XYZ file of C-alpha atoms in Angstrom:
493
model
C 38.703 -21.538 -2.907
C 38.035 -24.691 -1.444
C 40.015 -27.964 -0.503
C 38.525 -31.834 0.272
C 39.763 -35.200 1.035
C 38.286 -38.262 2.024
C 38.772 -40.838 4.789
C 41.545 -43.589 3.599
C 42.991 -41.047 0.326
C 46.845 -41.354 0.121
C 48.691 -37.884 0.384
C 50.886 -36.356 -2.394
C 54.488 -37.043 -2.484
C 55.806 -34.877 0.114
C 52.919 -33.880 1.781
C 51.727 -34.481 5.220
C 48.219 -36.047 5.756
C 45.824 -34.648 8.008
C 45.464 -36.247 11.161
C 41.470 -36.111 10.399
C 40.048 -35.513 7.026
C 37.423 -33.728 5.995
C 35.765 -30.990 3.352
C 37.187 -27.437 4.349
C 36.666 -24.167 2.393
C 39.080 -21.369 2.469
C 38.122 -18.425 1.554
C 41.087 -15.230 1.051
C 41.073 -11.807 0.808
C 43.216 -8.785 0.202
C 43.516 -4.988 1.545
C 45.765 -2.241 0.046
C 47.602 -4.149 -2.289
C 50.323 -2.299 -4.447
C 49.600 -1.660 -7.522
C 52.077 -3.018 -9.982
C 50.733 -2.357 -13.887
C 52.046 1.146 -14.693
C 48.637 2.197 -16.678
C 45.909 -0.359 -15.376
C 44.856 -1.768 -11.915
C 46.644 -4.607 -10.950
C 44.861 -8.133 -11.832
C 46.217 -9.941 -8.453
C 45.699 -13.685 -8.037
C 47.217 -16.031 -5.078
C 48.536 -19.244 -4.738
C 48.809 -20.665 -1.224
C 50.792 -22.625 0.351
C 52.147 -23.712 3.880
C 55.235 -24.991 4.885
C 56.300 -26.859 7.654
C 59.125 -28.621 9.156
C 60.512 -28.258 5.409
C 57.378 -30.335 4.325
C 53.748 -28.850 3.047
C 51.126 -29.379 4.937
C 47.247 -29.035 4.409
C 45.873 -25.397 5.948
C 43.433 -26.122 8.347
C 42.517 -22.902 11.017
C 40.057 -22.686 13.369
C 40.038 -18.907 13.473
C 40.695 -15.488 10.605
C 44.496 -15.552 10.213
C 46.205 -12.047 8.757
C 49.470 -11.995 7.403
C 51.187 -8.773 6.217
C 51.867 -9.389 2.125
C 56.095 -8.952 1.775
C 58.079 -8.340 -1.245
C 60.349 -10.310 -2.921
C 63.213 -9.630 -0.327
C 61.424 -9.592 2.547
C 60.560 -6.391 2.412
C 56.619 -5.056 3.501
C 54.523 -4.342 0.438
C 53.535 -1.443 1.704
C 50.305 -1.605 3.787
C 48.979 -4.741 2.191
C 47.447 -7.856 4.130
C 46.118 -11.285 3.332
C 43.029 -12.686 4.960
C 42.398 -16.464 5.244
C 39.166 -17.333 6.223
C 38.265 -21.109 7.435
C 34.897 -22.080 7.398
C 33.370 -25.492 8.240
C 29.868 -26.810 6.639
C 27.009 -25.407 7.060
C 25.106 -28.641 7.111
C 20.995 -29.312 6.808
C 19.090 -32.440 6.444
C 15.950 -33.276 3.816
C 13.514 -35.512 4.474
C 11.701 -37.400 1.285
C 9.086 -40.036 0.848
C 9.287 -42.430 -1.889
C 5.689 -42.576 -4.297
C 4.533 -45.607 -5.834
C 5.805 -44.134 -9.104
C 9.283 -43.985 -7.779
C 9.045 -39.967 -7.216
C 10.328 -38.405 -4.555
C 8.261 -36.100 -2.553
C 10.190 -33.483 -0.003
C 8.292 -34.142 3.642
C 10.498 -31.789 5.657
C 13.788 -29.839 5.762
C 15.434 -28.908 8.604
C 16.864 -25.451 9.620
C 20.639 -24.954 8.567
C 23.231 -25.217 11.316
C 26.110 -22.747 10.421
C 29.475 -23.677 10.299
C 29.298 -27.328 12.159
C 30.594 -30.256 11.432
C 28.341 -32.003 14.518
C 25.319 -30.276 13.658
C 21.917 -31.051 16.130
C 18.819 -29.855 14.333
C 15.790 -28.867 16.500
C 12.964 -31.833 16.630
C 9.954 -31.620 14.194
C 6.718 -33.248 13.940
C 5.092 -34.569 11.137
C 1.797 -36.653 10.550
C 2.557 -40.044 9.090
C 0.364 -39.489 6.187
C 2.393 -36.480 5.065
C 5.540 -38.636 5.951
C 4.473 -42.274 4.324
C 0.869 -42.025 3.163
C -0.111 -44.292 6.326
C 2.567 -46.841 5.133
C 5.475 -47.466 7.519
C 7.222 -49.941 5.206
C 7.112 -46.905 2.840
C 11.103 -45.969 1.389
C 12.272 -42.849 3.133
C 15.210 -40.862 1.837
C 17.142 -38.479 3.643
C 19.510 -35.994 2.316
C 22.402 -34.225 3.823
C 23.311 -30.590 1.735
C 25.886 -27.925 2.771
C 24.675 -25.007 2.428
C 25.291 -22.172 -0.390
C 24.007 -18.918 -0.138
C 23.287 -19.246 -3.835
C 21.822 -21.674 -3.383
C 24.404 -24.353 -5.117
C 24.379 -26.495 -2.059
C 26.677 -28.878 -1.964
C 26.015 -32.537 -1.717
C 27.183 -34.607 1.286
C 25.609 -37.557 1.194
C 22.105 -39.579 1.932
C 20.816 -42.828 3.424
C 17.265 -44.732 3.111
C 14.861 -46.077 5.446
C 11.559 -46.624 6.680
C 9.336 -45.520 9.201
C 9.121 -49.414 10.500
C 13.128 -49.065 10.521
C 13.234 -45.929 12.118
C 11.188 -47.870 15.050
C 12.829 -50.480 15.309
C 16.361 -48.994 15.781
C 15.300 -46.499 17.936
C 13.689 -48.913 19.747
C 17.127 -51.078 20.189
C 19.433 -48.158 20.335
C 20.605 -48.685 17.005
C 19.219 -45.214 15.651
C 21.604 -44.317 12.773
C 23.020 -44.304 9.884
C 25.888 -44.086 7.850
C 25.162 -40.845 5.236
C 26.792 -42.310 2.225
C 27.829 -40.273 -1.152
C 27.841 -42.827 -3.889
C 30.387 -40.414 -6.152
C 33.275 -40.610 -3.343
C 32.432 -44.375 -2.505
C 32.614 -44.971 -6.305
C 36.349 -43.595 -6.750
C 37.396 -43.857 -2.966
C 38.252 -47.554 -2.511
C 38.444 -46.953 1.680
C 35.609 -44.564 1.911
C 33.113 -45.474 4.346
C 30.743 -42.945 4.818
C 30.353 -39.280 4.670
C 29.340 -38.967 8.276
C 27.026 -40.927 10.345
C 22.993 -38.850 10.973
C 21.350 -40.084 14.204
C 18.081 -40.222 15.364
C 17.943 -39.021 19.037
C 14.372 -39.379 19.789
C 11.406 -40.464 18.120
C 7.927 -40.259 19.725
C 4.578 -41.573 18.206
C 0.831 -40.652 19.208
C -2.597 -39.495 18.379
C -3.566 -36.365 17.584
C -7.071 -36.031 18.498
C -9.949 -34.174 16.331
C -12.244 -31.668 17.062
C -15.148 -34.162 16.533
C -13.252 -36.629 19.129
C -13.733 -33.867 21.699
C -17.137 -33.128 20.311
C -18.031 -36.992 20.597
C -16.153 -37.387 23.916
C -18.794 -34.791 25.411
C -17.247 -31.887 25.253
C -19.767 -29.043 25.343
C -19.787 -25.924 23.035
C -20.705 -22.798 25.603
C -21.914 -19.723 23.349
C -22.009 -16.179 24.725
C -22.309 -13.277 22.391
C -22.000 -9.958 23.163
C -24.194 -6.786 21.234
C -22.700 -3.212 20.917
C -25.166 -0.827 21.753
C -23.067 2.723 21.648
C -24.421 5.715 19.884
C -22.331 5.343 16.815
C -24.835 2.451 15.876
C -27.332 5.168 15.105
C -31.060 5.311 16.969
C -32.885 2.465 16.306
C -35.567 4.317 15.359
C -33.960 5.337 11.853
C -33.841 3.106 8.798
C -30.445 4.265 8.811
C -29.066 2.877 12.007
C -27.382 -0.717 12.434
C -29.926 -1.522 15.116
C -33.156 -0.684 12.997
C -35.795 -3.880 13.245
C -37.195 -4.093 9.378
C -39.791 -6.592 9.443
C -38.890 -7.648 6.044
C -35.280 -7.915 6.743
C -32.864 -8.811 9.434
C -29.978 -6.126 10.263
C -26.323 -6.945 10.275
C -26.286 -8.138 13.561
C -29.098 -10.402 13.303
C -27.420 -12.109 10.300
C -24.520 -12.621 11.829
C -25.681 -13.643 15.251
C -28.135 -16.386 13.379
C -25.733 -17.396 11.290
C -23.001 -18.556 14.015
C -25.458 -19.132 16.232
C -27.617 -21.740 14.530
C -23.945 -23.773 14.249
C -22.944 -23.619 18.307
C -26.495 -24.477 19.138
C -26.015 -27.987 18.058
C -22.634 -28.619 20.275
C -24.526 -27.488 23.372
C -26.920 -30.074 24.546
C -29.030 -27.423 26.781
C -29.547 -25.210 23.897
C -28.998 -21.803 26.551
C -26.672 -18.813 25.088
C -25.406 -15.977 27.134
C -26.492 -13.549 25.420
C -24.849 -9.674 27.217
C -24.575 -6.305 25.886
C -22.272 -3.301 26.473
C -22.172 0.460 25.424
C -25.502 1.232 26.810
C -27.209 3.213 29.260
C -29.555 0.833 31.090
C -32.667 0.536 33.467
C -33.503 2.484 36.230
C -30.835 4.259 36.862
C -29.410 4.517 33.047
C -26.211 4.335 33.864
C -23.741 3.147 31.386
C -23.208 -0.598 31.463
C -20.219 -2.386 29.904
C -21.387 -5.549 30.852
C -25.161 -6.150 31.328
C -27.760 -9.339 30.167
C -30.039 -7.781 27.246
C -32.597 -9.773 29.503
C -32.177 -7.905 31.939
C -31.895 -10.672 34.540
C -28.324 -10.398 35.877
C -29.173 -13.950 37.516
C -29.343 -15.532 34.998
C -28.387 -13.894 31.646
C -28.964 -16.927 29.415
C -31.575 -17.054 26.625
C -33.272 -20.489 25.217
C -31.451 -20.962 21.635
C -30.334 -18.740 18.843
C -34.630 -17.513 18.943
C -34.714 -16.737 22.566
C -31.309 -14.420 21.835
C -33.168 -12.803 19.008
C -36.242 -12.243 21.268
C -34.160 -10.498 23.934
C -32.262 -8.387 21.462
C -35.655 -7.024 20.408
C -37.602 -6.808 22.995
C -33.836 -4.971 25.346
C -33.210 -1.860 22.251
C -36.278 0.268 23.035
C -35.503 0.129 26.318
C -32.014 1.336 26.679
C -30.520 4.531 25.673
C -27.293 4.080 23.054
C -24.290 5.888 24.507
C -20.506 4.678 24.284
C -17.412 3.956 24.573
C -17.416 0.467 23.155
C -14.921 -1.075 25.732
C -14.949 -5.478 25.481
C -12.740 -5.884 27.730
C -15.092 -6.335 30.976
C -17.021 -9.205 28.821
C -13.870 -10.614 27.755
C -12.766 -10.824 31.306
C -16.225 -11.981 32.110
C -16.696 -15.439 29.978
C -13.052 -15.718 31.070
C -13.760 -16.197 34.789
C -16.046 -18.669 33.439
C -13.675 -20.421 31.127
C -11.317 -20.502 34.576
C -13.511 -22.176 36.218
C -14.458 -24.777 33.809
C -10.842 -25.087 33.343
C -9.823 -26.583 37.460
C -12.110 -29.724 36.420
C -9.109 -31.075 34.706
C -11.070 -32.191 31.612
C -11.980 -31.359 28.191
C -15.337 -31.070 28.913
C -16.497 -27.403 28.305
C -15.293 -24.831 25.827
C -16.420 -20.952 25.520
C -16.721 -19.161 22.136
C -17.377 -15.607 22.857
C -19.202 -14.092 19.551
C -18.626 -9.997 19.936
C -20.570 -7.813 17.555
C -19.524 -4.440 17.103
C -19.618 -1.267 14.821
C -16.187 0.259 15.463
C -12.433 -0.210 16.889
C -12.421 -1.134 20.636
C -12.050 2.603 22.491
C -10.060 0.365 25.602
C -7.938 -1.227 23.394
C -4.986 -1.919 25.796
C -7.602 -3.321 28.521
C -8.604 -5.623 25.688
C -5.307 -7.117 24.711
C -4.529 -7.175 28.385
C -7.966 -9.251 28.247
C -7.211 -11.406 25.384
C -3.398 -12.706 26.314
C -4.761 -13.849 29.637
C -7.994 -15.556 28.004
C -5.220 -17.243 25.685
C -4.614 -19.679 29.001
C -8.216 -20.910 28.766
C -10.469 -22.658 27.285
C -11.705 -19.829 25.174
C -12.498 -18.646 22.162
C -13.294 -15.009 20.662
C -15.009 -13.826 17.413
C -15.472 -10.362 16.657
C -17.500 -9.808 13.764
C -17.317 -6.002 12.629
C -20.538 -4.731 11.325
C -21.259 -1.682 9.243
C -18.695 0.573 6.899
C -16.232 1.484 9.863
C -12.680 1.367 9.122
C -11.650 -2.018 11.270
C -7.835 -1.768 10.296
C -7.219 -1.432 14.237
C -9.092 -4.228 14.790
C -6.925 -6.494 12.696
C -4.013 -6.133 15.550
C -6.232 -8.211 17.930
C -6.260 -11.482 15.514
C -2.625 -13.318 15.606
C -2.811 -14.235 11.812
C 0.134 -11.590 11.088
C 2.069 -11.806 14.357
C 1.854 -12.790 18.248
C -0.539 -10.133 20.094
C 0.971 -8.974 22.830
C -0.587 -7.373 25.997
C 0.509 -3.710 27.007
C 3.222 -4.917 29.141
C 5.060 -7.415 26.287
C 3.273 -10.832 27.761
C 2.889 -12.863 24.527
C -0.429 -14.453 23.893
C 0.065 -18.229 24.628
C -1.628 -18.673 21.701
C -3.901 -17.329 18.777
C -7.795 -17.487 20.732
C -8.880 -14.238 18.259
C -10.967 -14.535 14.557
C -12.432 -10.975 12.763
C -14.334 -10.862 10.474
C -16.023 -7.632 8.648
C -19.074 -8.370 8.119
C -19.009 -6.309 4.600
C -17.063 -8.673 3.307
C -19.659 -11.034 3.447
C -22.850 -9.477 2.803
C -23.667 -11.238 0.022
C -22.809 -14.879 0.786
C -25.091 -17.737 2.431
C -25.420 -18.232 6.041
C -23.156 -21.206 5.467
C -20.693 -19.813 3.773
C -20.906 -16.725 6.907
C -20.926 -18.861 9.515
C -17.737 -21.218 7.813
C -15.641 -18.417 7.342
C -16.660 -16.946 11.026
C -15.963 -20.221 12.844
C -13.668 -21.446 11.073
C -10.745 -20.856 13.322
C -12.361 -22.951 16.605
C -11.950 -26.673 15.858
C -8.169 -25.870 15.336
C -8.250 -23.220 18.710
C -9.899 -26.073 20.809
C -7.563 -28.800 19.368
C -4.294 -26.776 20.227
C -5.508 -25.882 23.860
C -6.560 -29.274 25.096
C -3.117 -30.862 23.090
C -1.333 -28.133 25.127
C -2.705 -29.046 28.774
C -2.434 -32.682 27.575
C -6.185 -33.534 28.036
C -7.511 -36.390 25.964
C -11.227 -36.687 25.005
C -13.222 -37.859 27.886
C -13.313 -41.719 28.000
C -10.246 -41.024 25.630
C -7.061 -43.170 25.156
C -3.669 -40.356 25.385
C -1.868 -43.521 24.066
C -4.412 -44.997 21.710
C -2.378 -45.785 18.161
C -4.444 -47.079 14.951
C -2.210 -49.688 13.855
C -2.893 -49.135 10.365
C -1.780 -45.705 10.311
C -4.927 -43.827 8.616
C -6.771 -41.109 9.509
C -9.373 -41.081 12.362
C -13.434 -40.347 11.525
C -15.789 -39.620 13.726
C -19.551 -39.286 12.737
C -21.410 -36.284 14.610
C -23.092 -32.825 13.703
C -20.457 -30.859 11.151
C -19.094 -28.199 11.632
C -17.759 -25.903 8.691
C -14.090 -26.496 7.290
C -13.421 -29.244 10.024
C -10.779 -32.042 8.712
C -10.633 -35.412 11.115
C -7.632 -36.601 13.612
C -4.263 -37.753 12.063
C -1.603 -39.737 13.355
C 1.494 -37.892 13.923
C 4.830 -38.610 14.955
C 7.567 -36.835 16.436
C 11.113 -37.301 15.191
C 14.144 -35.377 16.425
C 17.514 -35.920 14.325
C 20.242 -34.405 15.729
C-alpha cells in the first residue's frame, strides 16, 4: 500500500494536511487472524484509517506500530495483531551522457541508500571520455529512482547539465539542482521540484600512463628467479624441465626469452638479476634459497636476456637439484631493493620479479607474508608455472578472485601478483606469451605511483589538456598498454 502528495496539493474536505509532504509507503501485515468463513479460509482485506481530534489525518510513523485487531464491540479478536510498517525511499542516482544521435548512454549509477530521504552517495570517479566523449559542453542527464526490489523502481525525478556547468557552479558554490518530475509539475500547478541533488565536491586531474612514466625515465628493473628442486627432473634426461636440446629451448627458456626480450628495452643498462633457489650449490652444496646462477653473490646481474641464458646453462651442471621450492627469501630479496628505491621519493625505478617454477610454493604462508608487504613497493611479481603440475594453489597468490591476505589477516594494499601456466600457452608466439605474461604491469605501476602521489619525473601533478582527449606518448610498446585519460572526480551527495 502506498500513499503520496506533493508540495502545494490542497487536502480533502476534512482532512488535515501534513505539515511536510512527501511520498511514504505503508506496508501492513496480519498474525492469527480469526477465521470467519465456516468452510474456507478467510479472504481478509483492510482499510486504514486514523483519526484524530475528530478529524483524519495522514499516517505518517517513524517506527513498526502493532495494534491488537478488536471486534465489533470492542472486544479482542482473539490473538490477532496488525502491523504497520513505514518506510521512506530508498533513493539512487543515474548518471547519463547525451550522444550526438540524441541516445542516452548510462555513465554511472550510484549505490542505493536505504530508507533516506537525505541520501549522501559515496564519491566516484570517472574519465571524461566515458562521461562526455572529451566534450564538456556535452548534455548530461541525471536520474533519481527509488528503489524496488523487483526492480519496478520508481521514478523521482531528473535534471540536465554539463560538465562545463557542473564547473562552473561548483566553482561559485552554486552546485545543485532542482530534480524535477515533469508528470507532477504537469498536473501540480505549485510543484516545484521533487527534491534538490547537490554536488559536494568535484575534483579534476590527470591520470598519468604507463608510457608517461616510461618517457619520464622511469627504469624497468628485471630479476627472475629459476627453480632448480628435484621435482624438475635431472637435467641429464630428455624428460626433465631443465634438459638443454640443442634444437629446442625448454619451458623455461621460452618463457624467460619471451618476457625478457620486452623488460630489456625499459632498462637502459640492459643488466637482469638473474637468482635461483631449490638447489644445492658450490663448495659446500648446501641448499640455497636464494643464490646468483653466476655464482657471483657480488654482483648477481647478467648482461641482457643472452647473458641470463648463458648463466642458466653454464650454473645446471654444476649444482645438485634438491627442494623445497620456498620464494619467499627472493621475494623478500628484490623487495629490500624495491625499499630502497622507494625513500628517493620518485618514480624513477620499478622491479618486476619474473619467478619460474614447476610446482605450488612448499612455504606458502612465508610467501603471502612476502607478497602483502611487497604490495607497499614498487614491485611487481610474475610467476609463470611450467610443466603439467596441478597450479590450483597457486591461483590463491594472484588477487584476480579476491584480496590475498597474509597469514595474520593484513590485506594486500594492492594486487602486485600475475600467474600464468605456461601450458596454457605452449603453442602461441612469443608475443602473444609475453602480452598475456606482462600484461598486468603498466596497470600495477600506474596504481602504485597514483597511490604515493608521484608524478612522472619532470611531470606536471596538475597538468590538464584543455581539450579533454586522451594523452599519447611515443616510446618502445609494450603489450596491451592503452595511453593516459583525463579523469575527474565527482562526489554527489
Amino acid at each position: 500500500m502506498s500513499a503520496g502528495s506533493e508540495r502545494g496539493a490542497a487536502a480533502p474536505p476534512g482532512v488535515v494536511p501534513a505539515p511536510r509532504a512527501s511520498k511514504v509507503e505503508l506496508r501492513l501485515s496480519c498474525r492469527h487472524l480469526l477465521d470467519r468463513d465456516p468452510l474456507t479460509k478467510s479472504d481478509p482485506s483492510v482499510v486504514l484509517l486514523l483519526q484524530s481530534q475528530s478529524q483524519w489525518v495522514q499516517i505518517v510513523a517513524q517506527k513498526k506500530m502493532t495494534r491488537s485487531l478488536l471486534l465489533k464491540f470492542g472486544r479482542n479478536a482473539g490473538k490477532s495483531t496488525i502491523t504497520d510498517l513505514f518506510s521512506k525511499s530508498d533513493p539512487f542516482l543515474e548518471l547519463y551522457r547525451v550522444n550526438d544521435d540524441q541516445s542516452e548512454q548510462l555513465v554511472y549509477r550510484t549505490e542505493v541508500v536505504k530508507n533516506n530521504l537525505s541520501p549522501v552517495w559515496e564519491p566516484f570517479k570517472v574519465s571524461l571520455s566515458n562521461l562526455c566523449s572529451c566534450e564538456e559542453t556535452r548534455p548530461l542527464k541525471c536520474l533519481v529512482w527509488d528503489y524496488d526490489s523487483r526492480g519496478k523502481h520508481d521514478f523521482i525525478g531528473e535534471f540536465s547539465t554539463t560538465f562545463e556547468e557542473m564547473q562552473k557552479a561548483f566553482g561559485e558554490d552554486q552546485a545543485q539542482w532542482d530534480c524535477v518530475n515533469a508528470k507532477y509539475k504537469q498536473k501540480k500547478r505549485h510543484y516545484k521540484n521533487s527534491g534538490v541533488v547537490i554536488l559536494a565536491d568535484l575534483k579534476f586531474y590527470r591520470v598519468h600512463s604507463f608510457l608517461d612514466y616510461i618517457m619520464g625515465g622511469c627504469q624497468i628493473h628485471f630479476t627472475v628467479a629459476i627453480d632448480f628442486t628435484a621435482s624438475n627432473g635431472d637435467p641429464r634426461n630428455s624428460c626433465s624441465l631443465h634438459y638443454i636440446n640443442p634444437f629446442q629451448p625448454n619451458e623455461y627458456l621460452q618463457a624467460l626469452v619471451a618476457v625478457g626480450e620486452i623488460c630489456q628495452d625499459y632498462d637502459s643498462d640492459k643488466r637482469f638479476s638473474a637468482l635461483g633457489f631449490g638447489a644445492r650449490i658450490p663448495p659446500k652444496y648446501e641448499v640455497s634459497h636464494d643464490f646468483a646462477i653466476n655464482f657471483n653473490p657480488e654482483d648477481d646481474e647478467c648482461e641482457g636476456i643472452q647473458g641470463v641464458v648463458e648463466a642458466y646453462q653454464n650454473c645446471l651442471p654444476r649444482v645438485q637439484l634438491y627442494g623445497p621450492t620456498n620464494v619467499a627469501p627472493i621475494i623478500s630479496k628484490v623487495a629490500r631493493m624495491a625499499a630502497a628505491e622507494e625513500h628517493t621519493g620518485e618514480a624513477s625505478q620499478y622491479y618486476i620479479l619474473l619467478v619460474l617454477t614447476d610446482g605450488v610454493v612448499t612455504d606458502m604462508a612465508d610467501t603471502r607474508e612476502a607478497i602483502v608487504r611487497a604490495s607497499h613497493l614498487p614491485m611487481s611479481i610474475i610467476i609463470v608455472g611450467v610443466g603439467n603440475a596441478d597450479f590450483t594453489d597457486m591461483q590463491t597468490l594472484d588477487g584476480d578472485d579476491g584480496i590475498l591476505r597474509s597469514p595474520r589477516g593484513e590485506p594486500a594494499l594492492r594486487d602486485i601478483v600475475q600467474f600464468v601456466p605456461f601450458r596454457e600457452l605452449k603453442s602461441a608466439s612469443p608475443a602473444a606469451l609475453a602480452k598475456c605474461v606482462l600484461a598486468e604491469v603498466p596497470r600495477q605501476l600506474v596504481e602504485f605511483y597514483s597511490y604515493r602521489e608521484l608524478p612522472p619525473r619532470g611531470g606536471d601533478t596538475h597538468a590538464r589538456d584543455p581539450r579533454g582527449g586522451d594523452t599519447h606518448a611515443r616510446g618502445a610498446g609494450w603489450p596491451g598498454v592503452r595511453p593516459a585519460s583525463v579523469s575527474s572526480t565527482v562526489g554527489v551527495p
